[in-house]
Amino acid sequence: MHLPKVAAAAATLPWAAAVVTRQASTTVTVNLSRRYQTIDGFGFSEAFQRAYNIYNLAEPKRSQLIDLLFNTTSGAGFSIVRNGIGSSPNSSNDWMNTILPTGPSSPAAMSNASYVWDSKDSGQLWVSQQAVKYGVKTFYADAWSAPGFMKSNRKDSGGGFLCGVAGATCSSGDWRQAYADYLVKYIQFYQQSGVNVTHLGFLNEPDISTSYASMLSNGQQSADFIRVLYPTLQIANLSSVNIACCDATGWKIQATMTQGLKDAGVEDMIGIITSHTYTSGVSGTLPTSRKVWETECSDLSGGWSTAWYTNGAAGDGFTWANNIYTGLTSGNVSAYLWWVATQDKATNNNNNEKLILVDGGDYVVAKRFWAFAQYSRTIRPGATRVGISGGSNLKTTAFQNADGTVAVNVINSSTSAAVLSVAGVLKAASAKAWVTDASNDMTPIAVTVGADGSVSGVTVPGRGMVSFVISAAASSTYQN
Ligand SMILES: *[C@@H]1O[C@H](CO)[C@@H](O)[C@H](O)[C@H]1NC(C)=O
Ligand SMILES: *[C@@H]1O[C@H](CO)[C@@H](O)[C@H](O)[C@H]1NC(C)=O
Ligand SMILES: *[C@@H]1O[C@H](CO)[C@@H](O)[C@H](O)[C@H]1NC(C)=O
Ligand SMILES: *[C@@H]1O[C@H](CO)[C@@H](O)[C@H](O)[C@H]1NC(C)=O
Ligand SMILES: *[C@@H]1O[C@H](CO)[C@@H](O)[C@H](O)[C@H]1NC(C)=O
Ligand SMILES: *[C@@H]1O[C@H](CO)[C@@H](O)[C@H](O)[C@H]1NC(C)=O
Ligand SMILES: *[C@@H]1O[C@H](CO)[C@@H](O)[C@H](O)[C@H]1NC(C)=O
Ligand SMILES: *[C@@H]1O[C@H](CO)[C@@H](O)[C@H](O)[C@H]1NC(C)=O
């Protein structure tokens, strides 16, 4: 798959040389002066009891799977975990149990609330603690709903509204402060267990009503709660926790909700605007100055497939390499999260919503996982997206990591390969590259680093992806 190195003469520094095409050689040019959004990372959830798929695996498989998810050398190096904050009376099926199983009779009685911490949190605490060991620092805790006793429909499933927001007047009173206190309590339980929640959401897909936990909200109603949640976090010394809103089912609905939050005057209280991509995919930026995260996506309808490329199917690894590219570029996202990392065969008719099938004491990894790894392992939290241009039929992104290294990701949309050079970055001291395609999973490949600091000689297979991490020579300065 990998052509031999090309002559170092292909070097095209200085960067202003832009695109140089000689025979089958292509140059992409990085512009470190052109700076875009900051990246928080890439991640997944193990909500809905999915965490137990990992927890219940016998060793050594269990450790291998954790390593695959979080190791930055051999795994995907995922840097964000999204946990579901439970609201249900029990933990069967897709329900996640609440930390307040017996609701007080009124909001005023919350001061006597009997919280119950089971130190499991539907298996998510253990997965989070493993992530901490690998250096993961970003934990997004997201409630699908408030507990039923705080809601207009008196149960945590089947939609309903949080009592006290616009249009939801309940005889039991205004439960907004109670819900804010509840979410703070959850964060404190995690803190005591060695995991710092950094981002907090209070809704999941608030535009639909479901048989699992769900709570409806529009932008105005979300703002009504954020005005209570924000000061509650401050008073609890949790001002560093970023409020997230609103995990709508798709980009278009989230755009409307985001406008609603702005119109209500709470944009400044929000840390991140969050959206899923089920009912509509990433179609440009959302109307906000806040960071934007894509917080859930998957292929819900396809049957289990590990393929890299079939025909552009919704479950193909190559499709997701392209989707992540679109999120990072057109969508201006700072994070890109898949839905569940693991699932067994029996659940949801063995569909394609998981990255890894865990069944019968073993696991199988889909190529979608390696599409994420291409980005997640090379673009680390704190990286800034920078300019890159050049090459036809290529989808390229570049990032300057916090440690100064430069990540370059190249998807070749054509069906055959060519040799690539990267120019304009800096005088490279060293460079690494990894390829993923039908027969490779982040396979390390040789890169030519010339005496002049040029980077060249890498083949990007047709319908394949290569990511680089380039380190500067100690004495060199950035070119731009
Ligand atoms: C690099 O980006 C800067 C800032 O956007 C821009 O002024 C400059 O023209 C770019 N250089 C090239 C070669 O495109
Ligand atoms: C990650 O994997 C590498 C290579 O297998 C190994 O040396 C390293 O110890 C692993 N890191 C952690 C934190 O386990
Ligand atoms: C578990 O909680 C859900 C959600 O409230 C409820 O519909 C279901 O009946 C409960 N199951 C059991 C066994 O209690
Ligand atoms: C809390 O519990 C104490 C002791 O049972 C009781 O005296 C008090 O009235 C309760 N407070 C509220 C607000 O219900
Ligand atoms: C969590 O935050 C506390 C207080 O800011 C800090 O002391 C602790 O080291 C953090 N824990 C982790 C695992 O990052
Ligand atoms: C918040 O921190 C301040 C200063 O350290 C302390 O006095 C206060 O008790 C803390 N409040 C809470 C709710 O922990
Ligand atoms: C991209 O997101 C950043 C925040 O991460 C924001 O400051 C910037 O305005 C956004 N750019 C566009 C074009 O929306
Ligand atoms: C991608 O594949 C096409 C073949 O259709 C080739 O022309 C092109 O040079 C390749 N690009 C890279 C950078 O490998």
Coordinates of C-alpha atoms and ligand atoms in Angstrom, one line a residue:
M1 CA 0.0 0.0 0.0
H2 CA 2.8 2.4 0.7
L3 CA 5.0 3.7 -2.0
P4 CA 8.7 4.1 -1.3
K5 CA 9.9 7.5 -0.2
V6 CA 10.2 10.2 -2.8
A7 CA 13.3 12.4 -3.2
A8 CA 13.7 15.0 -0.5
A9 CA 13.9 17.4 -3.5
A10 CA 10.1 17.4 -3.4
A11 CA 10.6 19.8 -0.5
T12 CA 8.6 23.0 -1.0
L13 CA 9.6 25.2 1.9
P14 CA 9.1 28.0 2.4
W15 CA 5.4 27.7 2.8
A16 CA 4.5 30.4 0.3
A17 CA 5.3 27.8 -2.4
A18 CA 1.7 26.6 -2.0
V19 CA 0.5 23.7 -4.1
V20 CA 3.1 21.9 -6.1
T21 CA 2.0 19.0 -8.3
R22 CA 4.7 17.1 -10.1
Q23 CA 3.6 13.8 -11.6
A24 CA 1.9 11.9 -8.8
S25 CA 3.1 14.3 -6.1
T26 CA 0.8 16.6 -4.2
T27 CA 1.7 19.2 -1.7
V28 CA -0.6 20.5 1.0
T29 CA 0.4 23.8 2.7
V30 CA -0.3 24.6 6.3
N31 CA -0.8 28.2 7.4
L32 CA -0.2 28.6 11.1
S33 CA -1.2 32.3 11.0
R34 CA -4.7 31.4 10.0
R35 CA -6.4 30.3 13.3
Y36 CA -9.8 28.9 13.9
Q37 CA -11.5 27.2 16.9
T38 CA -9.9 25.5 19.9
I39 CA -10.4 21.8 20.2
D40 CA -11.7 20.1 23.4
G41 CA -11.5 16.6 22.1
F42 CA -13.3 13.5 20.8
G43 CA -15.4 11.0 22.7
F44 CA -18.3 8.7 23.3
S45 CA -20.9 7.7 25.8
E46 CA -21.5 4.4 27.7
A47 CA -24.9 5.5 29.0
F48 CA -27.9 3.2 29.1
Q49 CA -25.9 0.5 31.1
R50 CA -23.6 0.0 28.1
A51 CA -20.6 0.6 30.5
Y52 CA -21.3 -2.9 31.9
N53 CA -20.3 -4.4 28.5
I54 CA -16.8 -3.4 29.4
Y55 CA -16.9 -3.8 33.1
N56 CA -18.2 -7.4 32.9
L57 CA -15.6 -8.6 30.4
A58 CA -13.0 -11.0 31.9
E59 CA -9.4 -9.9 32.0
P60 CA -7.3 -9.4 30.0
K61 CA -10.0 -8.4 27.5
R62 CA -11.4 -5.7 29.8
S63 CA -8.1 -3.9 30.2
Q64 CA -7.4 -4.3 26.5
L65 CA -10.7 -2.6 25.6
I66 CA -10.1 0.3 28.0
D67 CA -6.6 0.7 26.5
L68 CA -8.1 0.7 23.0
L69 CA -10.5 3.5 23.9
F70 CA -8.1 5.8 25.8
N71 CA -4.5 4.9 25.0
T72 CA -3.0 7.8 22.9
T73 CA -0.3 5.5 21.5
S74 CA -2.1 2.3 20.6
G75 CA -5.8 3.1 20.9
A76 CA -8.2 5.9 19.9
G77 CA -6.9 8.3 22.6
F78 CA -10.5 9.4 23.3
S79 CA -10.4 12.6 25.4
I80 CA -14.1 13.1 26.4
V81 CA -16.5 10.8 28.1
R82 CA -20.2 11.7 28.1
N83 CA -22.2 10.3 31.0
G84 CA -25.9 10.1 31.4
I85 CA -27.2 11.5 34.7
G86 CA -29.9 9.1 35.8
S87 CA -33.5 10.1 36.5
S88 CA -35.3 6.7 36.5
P89 CA -36.5 4.6 39.4
N90 CA -34.4 1.6 38.2
S91 CA -31.4 0.7 36.0
S92 CA -33.0 -1.9 33.7
N93 CA -32.8 -1.7 29.9
D94 CA -32.1 1.9 28.8
W95 CA -33.1 3.5 32.1
M96 CA -30.4 5.0 34.4
N97 CA -31.2 5.2 38.1
T98 CA -31.7 8.5 39.9
I99 CA -29.6 9.6 42.9
L100 CA -32.9 10.7 44.5
P101 CA -35.3 7.7 44.3
T102 CA -37.8 9.1 46.8
G103 CA -38.9 12.6 45.9
P104 CA -39.6 15.1 48.6
S105 CA -43.2 16.3 48.8
S106 CA -42.4 19.8 47.8
P107 CA -39.5 21.9 46.5
A108 CA -39.1 23.4 50.0
A109 CA -38.5 19.9 51.4
M110 CA -35.4 19.5 49.1
S111 CA -33.2 20.5 52.0
N112 CA -34.1 17.1 53.5
A113 CA -33.7 15.2 50.3
S114 CA -32.3 11.6 50.8
Y115 CA -29.7 11.2 48.1
V116 CA -28.5 7.7 47.4
W117 CA -25.1 7.2 45.7
D118 CA -24.6 3.6 44.6
S119 CA -21.0 4.2 43.4
K120 CA -21.9 2.7 40.1
D121 CA -23.9 5.2 38.2
S122 CA -25.0 2.5 35.7
G123 CA -21.4 1.4 35.3
Q124 CA -20.3 4.9 34.1
L125 CA -18.3 5.8 37.2
W126 CA -15.9 2.9 36.7
V127 CA -15.4 3.7 33.0
S128 CA -14.8 7.3 34.0
Q129 CA -12.2 6.3 36.6
Q130 CA -10.3 4.3 34.0
A131 CA -10.4 7.3 31.7
V132 CA -8.9 9.5 34.5
K133 CA -6.0 6.9 34.8
Y134 CA -5.3 7.6 31.1
G135 CA -5.2 11.3 31.6
V136 CA -8.7 12.1 30.3
K137 CA -9.7 15.5 31.8
T138 CA -13.1 16.3 30.1
F139 CA -16.2 14.7 31.5
Y140 CA -19.6 15.8 30.1
A141 CA -22.4 14.8 32.5
D142 CA -25.7 15.1 30.8
A143 CA -29.2 14.5 32.2
W144 CA -31.8 13.1 29.8
S145 CA -34.5 14.3 32.1
A146 CA -35.2 15.6 35.6
P147 CA -36.7 13.0 38.0
G148 CA -40.4 12.5 37.5
F149 CA -41.5 14.3 40.7
M150 CA -40.1 17.6 39.3
K151 CA -42.0 17.4 36.0
S152 CA -45.4 18.3 34.6
N153 CA -46.0 14.7 33.5
R154 CA -44.8 13.2 36.9
K155 CA -42.5 10.6 35.3
D156 CA -39.0 10.8 33.9
S157 CA -39.9 9.2 30.5
G158 CA -42.5 10.3 28.0
G159 CA -41.5 14.0 27.6
G160 CA -43.2 16.5 29.9
F161 CA -41.6 19.7 31.1
L162 CA -39.6 20.8 34.1
C163 CA -42.1 22.5 36.5
G164 CA -41.4 26.2 36.7
V165 CA -40.3 26.9 33.2
A166 CA -42.5 29.0 30.9
G167 CA -45.8 27.2 30.2
A168 CA -45.2 24.5 32.8
T169 CA -47.0 25.5 36.0
C170 CA -47.4 22.6 38.3
S171 CA -49.6 22.2 41.5
S172 CA -46.5 20.8 43.2
G173 CA -44.6 24.0 42.7
D174 CA -41.5 25.4 40.9
W175 CA -38.8 22.7 40.8
R176 CA -36.1 24.6 38.9
Q177 CA -33.9 25.2 42.0
A178 CA -34.4 21.6 43.1
Y179 CA -33.2 20.3 39.7
A180 CA -30.2 22.6 39.9
D181 CA -29.4 21.3 43.4
Y182 CA -29.8 17.8 42.1
L183 CA -27.3 18.3 39.3
V184 CA -24.8 19.8 41.7
K185 CA -25.2 16.9 44.0
Y186 CA -24.4 14.5 41.2
I187 CA -21.2 16.5 40.3
Q188 CA -20.2 16.3 44.0
F189 CA -20.6 12.5 44.1
Y190 CA -18.3 12.2 41.1
Q191 CA -15.8 14.7 42.6
Q192 CA -15.7 12.5 45.8
S193 CA -15.1 9.5 43.5
G194 CA -12.1 11.1 41.8
V195 CA -13.7 12.3 38.6
N196 CA -14.2 16.0 37.9
V197 CA -17.2 16.8 35.8
T198 CA -16.2 19.7 33.5
H199 CA -19.4 20.1 31.4
L200 CA -23.0 19.8 32.5
G201 CA -26.1 19.3 30.4
F202 CA -29.7 19.1 31.7
L203 CA -31.4 18.0 28.5
N204 CA -31.1 15.3 25.9
E205 CA -33.0 15.6 22.6
P206 CA -35.6 18.0 24.1
D207 CA -37.5 18.1 20.8
I208 CA -38.8 14.5 21.1
S209 CA -40.6 12.4 23.7
T210 CA -39.4 8.8 24.2
S211 CA -40.1 5.7 26.3
Y212 CA -36.7 6.2 28.0
A213 CA -35.9 9.3 30.1
S214 CA -36.9 12.4 28.1
M215 CA -37.9 16.0 28.9
L216 CA -39.2 18.6 26.4
S217 CA -37.8 22.1 26.2
N218 CA -37.5 25.0 23.8
G219 CA -34.9 27.7 23.9
Q220 CA -36.9 30.0 26.2
Q221 CA -37.7 27.2 28.6
S222 CA -34.0 26.2 28.7
A223 CA -33.1 29.8 29.5
D224 CA -35.6 29.8 32.3
F225 CA -33.6 26.9 33.9
I226 CA -30.1 28.2 33.0
R227 CA -30.9 31.4 34.9
V228 CA -31.2 29.2 38.0
L229 CA -28.5 26.7 37.3
Y230 CA -25.8 29.3 36.6
P231 CA -25.8 31.0 40.1
T232 CA -26.3 27.6 41.8
L233 CA -23.0 26.4 40.3
Q234 CA -21.3 29.6 41.4
I235 CA -22.5 29.2 45.0
A236 CA -21.4 25.6 45.0
N237 CA -17.8 26.6 44.0
L238 CA -18.4 24.9 40.7
S239 CA -18.1 28.0 38.5
S240 CA -15.5 26.1 36.4
V241 CA -18.2 23.7 35.2
N242 CA -19.5 24.7 31.8
I243 CA -23.2 24.6 31.2
A244 CA -24.1 22.7 28.0
C245 CA -27.3 23.2 26.0
C246 CA -29.3 21.6 24.4
D247 CA -28.3 18.3 22.7
A248 CA -31.2 18.6 20.2
T249 CA -31.8 15.8 17.7
G250 CA -30.3 17.7 14.8
W251 CA -28.3 20.8 13.7
K252 CA -31.4 22.7 12.4
I253 CA -33.4 22.3 15.6
Q254 CA -30.3 23.2 17.7
A255 CA -29.9 26.4 15.6
T256 CA -33.5 27.4 16.5
M257 CA -32.9 26.6 20.2
T258 CA -29.6 28.5 20.2
Q259 CA -31.4 31.6 18.8
G260 CA -34.0 31.1 21.6
L261 CA -31.3 31.1 24.3
K262 CA -29.8 34.2 22.8
D263 CA -33.1 36.0 22.6
A264 CA -33.7 35.1 26.3
G265 CA -30.3 36.7 27.1
V266 CA -28.5 33.7 28.6
E267 CA -25.8 33.0 26.0
D268 CA -23.1 34.3 28.3
M269 CA -24.0 31.8 31.0
I270 CA -23.5 28.9 28.6
G271 CA -20.1 27.1 28.1
I272 CA -21.0 25.0 25.1
I273 CA -23.8 24.7 22.6
T274 CA -24.4 21.0 21.9
S275 CA -26.2 19.2 19.1
H276 CA -26.7 15.7 17.8
T277 CA -26.9 15.0 14.0
Y278 CA -29.8 12.6 13.7
T279 CA -32.6 14.7 12.2
S280 CA -30.2 17.0 10.4
G281 CA -26.4 16.8 10.0
V282 CA -23.8 19.5 10.4
S283 CA -24.8 22.2 7.9
G284 CA -22.6 25.2 8.8
T285 CA -22.0 27.0 12.0
L286 CA -24.6 27.5 14.7
P287 CA -25.6 31.1 15.6
T288 CA -23.4 31.5 18.6
S289 CA -20.0 32.9 19.8
R290 CA -19.8 30.0 22.3
K291 CA -17.9 26.8 21.6
V292 CA -20.0 24.2 19.7
W293 CA -19.8 20.4 20.4
E294 CA -21.3 17.7 18.3
T295 CA -22.3 15.5 21.2
E296 CA -24.0 12.4 19.6
C297 CA -24.1 10.7 16.3
S298 CA -24.4 7.1 15.0
D299 CA -25.9 4.9 12.4
L300 CA -29.1 3.8 14.1
S301 CA -30.6 1.9 11.2
G302 CA -27.8 -0.1 9.6
G303 CA -27.0 -3.7 10.6
W304 CA -23.7 -4.2 12.3
S305 CA -20.8 -3.6 9.9
T306 CA -17.1 -3.3 10.5
A307 CA -16.4 -2.0 7.0
W308 CA -14.2 0.9 6.0
Y309 CA -15.9 1.4 2.7
T310 CA -18.8 -0.4 1.0
N311 CA -20.8 2.2 -1.0
G312 CA -20.7 5.3 1.2
A313 CA -23.1 3.6 3.7
A314 CA -24.1 5.4 6.9
G315 CA -22.0 2.9 8.9
D316 CA -18.8 2.9 6.8
G317 CA -15.7 4.1 8.6
F318 CA -14.9 6.3 5.6
T319 CA -18.3 8.0 5.9
W320 CA -17.4 9.0 9.5
A321 CA -13.9 10.2 8.6
N322 CA -15.8 12.6 6.2
N323 CA -18.5 13.5 8.8
I324 CA -15.9 14.4 11.4
Y325 CA -14.1 16.5 8.7
T326 CA -17.3 18.4 8.0
G327 CA -17.9 19.0 11.7
L328 CA -14.4 20.4 12.3
T329 CA -14.5 22.6 9.2
S330 CA -18.0 23.7 8.2
G331 CA -19.4 23.1 11.7
N332 CA -16.6 24.9 13.6
V333 CA -17.0 22.3 16.3
S334 CA -14.6 22.0 19.3
A335 CA -15.6 18.4 20.0
Y336 CA -17.0 15.5 18.1
L337 CA -18.6 12.6 20.0
W338 CA -20.1 9.3 18.9
W339 CA -23.0 7.7 20.7
V340 CA -22.2 4.4 22.5
A341 CA -18.7 2.9 22.3
T342 CA -20.0 -0.7 23.0
Q343 CA -23.2 -2.7 22.7
D344 CA -24.0 -6.4 22.5
K345 CA -25.7 -8.4 19.7
A346 CA -29.1 -8.6 21.3
T347 CA -29.6 -4.9 21.9
N348 CA -31.5 -3.1 19.1
N349 CA -31.2 -6.0 16.7
N350 CA -27.4 -5.7 16.6
N351 CA -27.5 -2.4 14.8
N352 CA -24.7 -0.1 13.9
E353 CA -25.0 2.5 16.7
K354 CA -21.9 1.1 18.5
L355 CA -18.2 1.4 17.6
I356 CA -17.3 -1.9 19.2
L357 CA -19.4 -5.1 19.4
V358 CA -19.0 -6.8 22.8
D359 CA -20.5 -10.2 23.0
G360 CA -19.7 -13.7 24.2
G361 CA -16.7 -12.6 26.2
D362 CA -15.0 -10.9 23.3
Y363 CA -15.1 -7.8 21.2
V364 CA -14.9 -6.7 17.6
V365 CA -13.9 -3.2 16.5
A366 CA -15.6 -1.4 13.6
K367 CA -13.6 0.8 11.2
R368 CA -15.7 3.8 12.5
F369 CA -13.6 3.5 15.6
W370 CA -10.4 4.0 13.6
A371 CA -11.9 6.9 11.7
F372 CA -12.2 8.6 15.1
A373 CA -8.7 7.5 16.1
Q374 CA -7.2 9.3 13.1
Y375 CA -8.4 12.6 14.6
S376 CA -8.5 11.9 18.3
R377 CA -5.0 10.5 18.6
T378 CA -3.4 13.3 16.7
I379 CA -5.5 16.3 17.6
R380 CA -5.2 16.7 21.4
P381 CA -7.3 18.8 23.8
G382 CA -6.2 22.4 23.6
A383 CA -5.2 22.2 19.9
T384 CA -6.2 25.1 17.6
R385 CA -7.4 24.5 14.1
V386 CA -5.2 26.3 11.6
G387 CA -5.2 26.9 7.8
I388 CA -4.4 24.2 5.2
S389 CA -4.8 24.2 1.5
G390 CA -3.8 22.3 -1.6
G391 CA -4.5 19.0 -3.3
S392 CA -7.5 18.0 -5.4
N393 CA -9.9 15.4 -4.1
L394 CA -8.4 15.8 -0.7
K395 CA -10.2 16.8 2.5
T396 CA -7.5 18.2 4.8
T397 CA -7.4 19.7 8.3
A398 CA -4.5 21.0 10.3
F399 CA -4.1 21.8 14.0
Q400 CA -1.4 23.2 16.2
N401 CA -1.4 21.2 19.4
A402 CA -0.7 22.8 22.8
D403 CA 2.8 21.2 22.9
G404 CA 3.6 22.9 19.6
T405 CA 3.3 19.8 17.4
V406 CA 1.2 20.1 14.2
A407 CA -1.4 17.5 13.3
V408 CA -2.3 17.2 9.6
N409 CA -5.2 14.9 8.6
V410 CA -5.7 14.0 5.0
I411 CA -8.7 12.1 3.5
N412 CA -8.3 11.1 -0.2
S413 CA -11.7 11.0 -1.8
S414 CA -10.4 9.4 -5.0
T415 CA -10.0 5.7 -5.5
S416 CA -6.2 5.5 -6.2
A417 CA -3.2 6.7 -4.2
A418 CA -0.6 9.4 -4.6
V419 CA 2.4 10.7 -2.8
L420 CA 2.0 13.7 -0.4
S421 CA 4.3 16.4 1.0
V422 CA 3.4 18.8 3.8
A423 CA 4.8 22.2 3.4
G424 CA 4.6 25.5 5.3
V425 CA 4.5 24.0 8.8
L426 CA 7.9 24.6 10.3
K427 CA 11.3 23.1 10.0
A428 CA 10.5 19.6 11.0
A429 CA 12.8 17.6 13.3
S430 CA 10.6 14.6 13.1
A431 CA 7.3 13.5 11.8
K432 CA 5.0 10.5 12.3
A433 CA 2.2 9.3 10.2
W434 CA -0.6 6.7 10.4
V435 CA -2.8 5.3 7.7
T436 CA -6.4 3.9 8.0
D437 CA -8.1 2.2 5.0
A438 CA -9.7 -1.1 4.3
S439 CA -6.6 -3.0 5.4
N440 CA -5.0 -0.7 7.9
D441 CA -6.0 0.6 11.4
M442 CA -3.8 3.5 12.3
T443 CA -0.8 1.6 10.9
P444 CA 2.4 3.7 11.3
I445 CA 4.0 4.5 8.0
A446 CA 7.4 6.0 7.0
V447 CA 7.7 9.8 6.5
T448 CA 10.7 11.4 4.9
V449 CA 12.0 14.4 6.9
G450 CA 14.6 16.2 4.8
A451 CA 17.8 17.8 6.1
D452 CA 16.0 21.1 5.3
G453 CA 13.1 20.2 7.6
S454 CA 10.7 19.2 4.8
V455 CA 8.1 16.5 5.2
S456 CA 7.3 14.3 2.3
G457 CA 7.0 10.8 0.8
V458 CA 3.8 9.6 2.3
T459 CA 1.1 7.8 0.3
V460 CA -2.5 8.4 1.0
P461 CA -4.4 5.5 -0.5
G462 CA -7.4 6.2 -2.5
R463 CA -10.5 6.3 -0.2
G464 CA -8.0 6.2 2.7
M465 CA -6.9 8.6 5.4
V466 CA -3.4 9.5 6.7
S467 CA -2.8 11.7 9.8
F468 CA 0.6 13.3 10.6
V469 CA 2.1 14.7 13.8
I470 CA 5.0 16.9 13.0
S471 CA 7.5 18.2 15.6
A472 CA 9.6 21.3 15.0
A473 CA 13.4 21.3 15.1
A474 CA 14.4 22.8 18.5
S475 CA 16.2 25.6 16.7
S476 CA 13.6 26.3 14.2
T477 CA 11.0 29.0 14.3
Y478 CA 7.5 28.7 12.8
Q479 CA 7.4 30.0 9.3
N480 CA 4.2 32.0 9.7
Ligands
LIG1 C1 -2.0 32.8 6.1 O1 -3.0 33.2 6.9 C2 -3.0 34.7 7.2 C3 -4.1 35.0 8.2 O2 -5.3 34.5 7.7 C4 -3.2 35.4 5.9 O3 -3.1 36.8 6.1 C5 -2.1 35.0 4.9 O4 -2.3 35.5 3.6 C6 -2.1 33.4 4.7 N1 -1.0 33.0 3.9 C7 -1.2 32.4 2.7 C8 0.0 32.0 2.0 O5 -2.3 32.1 2.3
LIG2 C1 -0.4 2.8 25.9 O1 0.1 1.8 25.0 C2 1.5 1.8 25.0 C3 1.9 0.9 23.8 O2 1.3 -0.3 23.9 C4 2.1 1.3 26.4 O3 3.4 1.3 26.3 C5 1.5 2.3 27.4 O4 1.9 1.9 28.7 C6 0.0 2.5 27.3 N1 -0.4 3.6 28.2 C7 -1.1 3.4 29.3 C8 -1.5 4.6 30.1 O5 -1.5 2.3 29.7
LIG3 C1 -38.0 1.3 35.5 O1 -38.2 2.7 35.3 C2 -38.9 3.0 34.1 C3 -38.9 4.5 33.8 O2 -39.5 5.2 34.8 C4 -40.3 2.4 34.2 O3 -41.0 2.7 33.0 C5 -40.2 0.9 34.4 O4 -41.5 0.4 34.6 C6 -39.4 0.6 35.6 N1 -39.2 -0.9 35.7 C7 -39.2 -1.5 36.8 C8 -38.9 -3.0 36.7 O5 -39.4 -1.0 37.9
LIG4 C1 -36.6 18.4 57.5 O1 -36.6 17.4 58.5 C2 -36.7 17.8 59.8 C3 -36.5 16.6 60.7 O2 -37.4 15.5 60.3 C4 -38.0 18.5 60.0 O3 -38.1 19.0 61.3 C5 -38.1 19.7 59.0 O4 -39.4 20.3 59.1 C6 -37.9 19.2 57.6 N1 -37.8 20.4 56.7 C7 -38.5 20.5 55.6 C8 -38.2 21.7 54.8 O5 -39.3 19.6 55.2
LIG5 C1 -10.3 17.6 40.5 O1 -10.3 18.9 40.9 C2 -9.7 19.1 42.1 C3 -10.0 20.5 42.6 O2 -9.9 21.4 41.5 C4 -8.2 18.8 42.0 O3 -7.6 19.0 43.2 C5 -8.0 17.4 41.5 O4 -6.7 17.1 41.3 C6 -8.8 17.1 40.3 N1 -8.8 15.7 40.0 C7 -8.5 15.2 38.8 C8 -8.5 13.7 38.7 O5 -8.2 15.9 37.8
LIG6 C1 -16.7 27.8 48.5 O1 -15.3 28.3 48.7 C2 -15.2 29.2 49.7 C3 -13.8 29.7 49.8 O2 -12.9 28.6 49.7 C4 -15.7 28.6 51.1 O3 -15.6 29.6 52.1 C5 -17.1 28.1 50.9 O4 -17.5 27.4 52.1 C6 -17.2 27.2 49.7 N1 -18.6 26.9 49.5 C7 -19.1 25.7 49.3 C8 -20.6 25.5 49.1 O5 -18.3 24.7 49.3
LIG7 C1 -16.2 29.3 15.8 O1 -16.3 29.0 17.2 C2 -15.6 29.9 18.0 C3 -15.8 29.5 19.4 O2 -15.2 28.2 19.6 C4 -16.2 31.3 17.9 O3 -15.5 32.2 18.6 C5 -16.2 31.7 16.4 O4 -16.9 32.9 16.2 C6 -16.9 30.6 15.6 N1 -16.7 31.0 14.1 C7 -17.8 31.0 13.3 C8 -17.5 31.3 11.9 O5 -18.9 30.7 13.7
LIG8 C1 -5.8 10.5 -4.3 O1 -6.2 9.6 -5.3 C2 -6.2 10.1 -6.6 C3 -6.6 9.0 -7.6 O2 -7.8 9.2 -8.1 C4 -4.9 10.7 -7.0 O3 -4.9 11.3 -8.3 C5 -4.4 11.7 -6.0 O4 -3.1 12.1 -6.3 C6 -4.4 11.0 -4.6 N1 -4.0 12.0 -3.6 C7 -3.1 11.8 -2.7 C8 -2.6 12.9 -1.9 O5 -2.7 10.7 -2.4

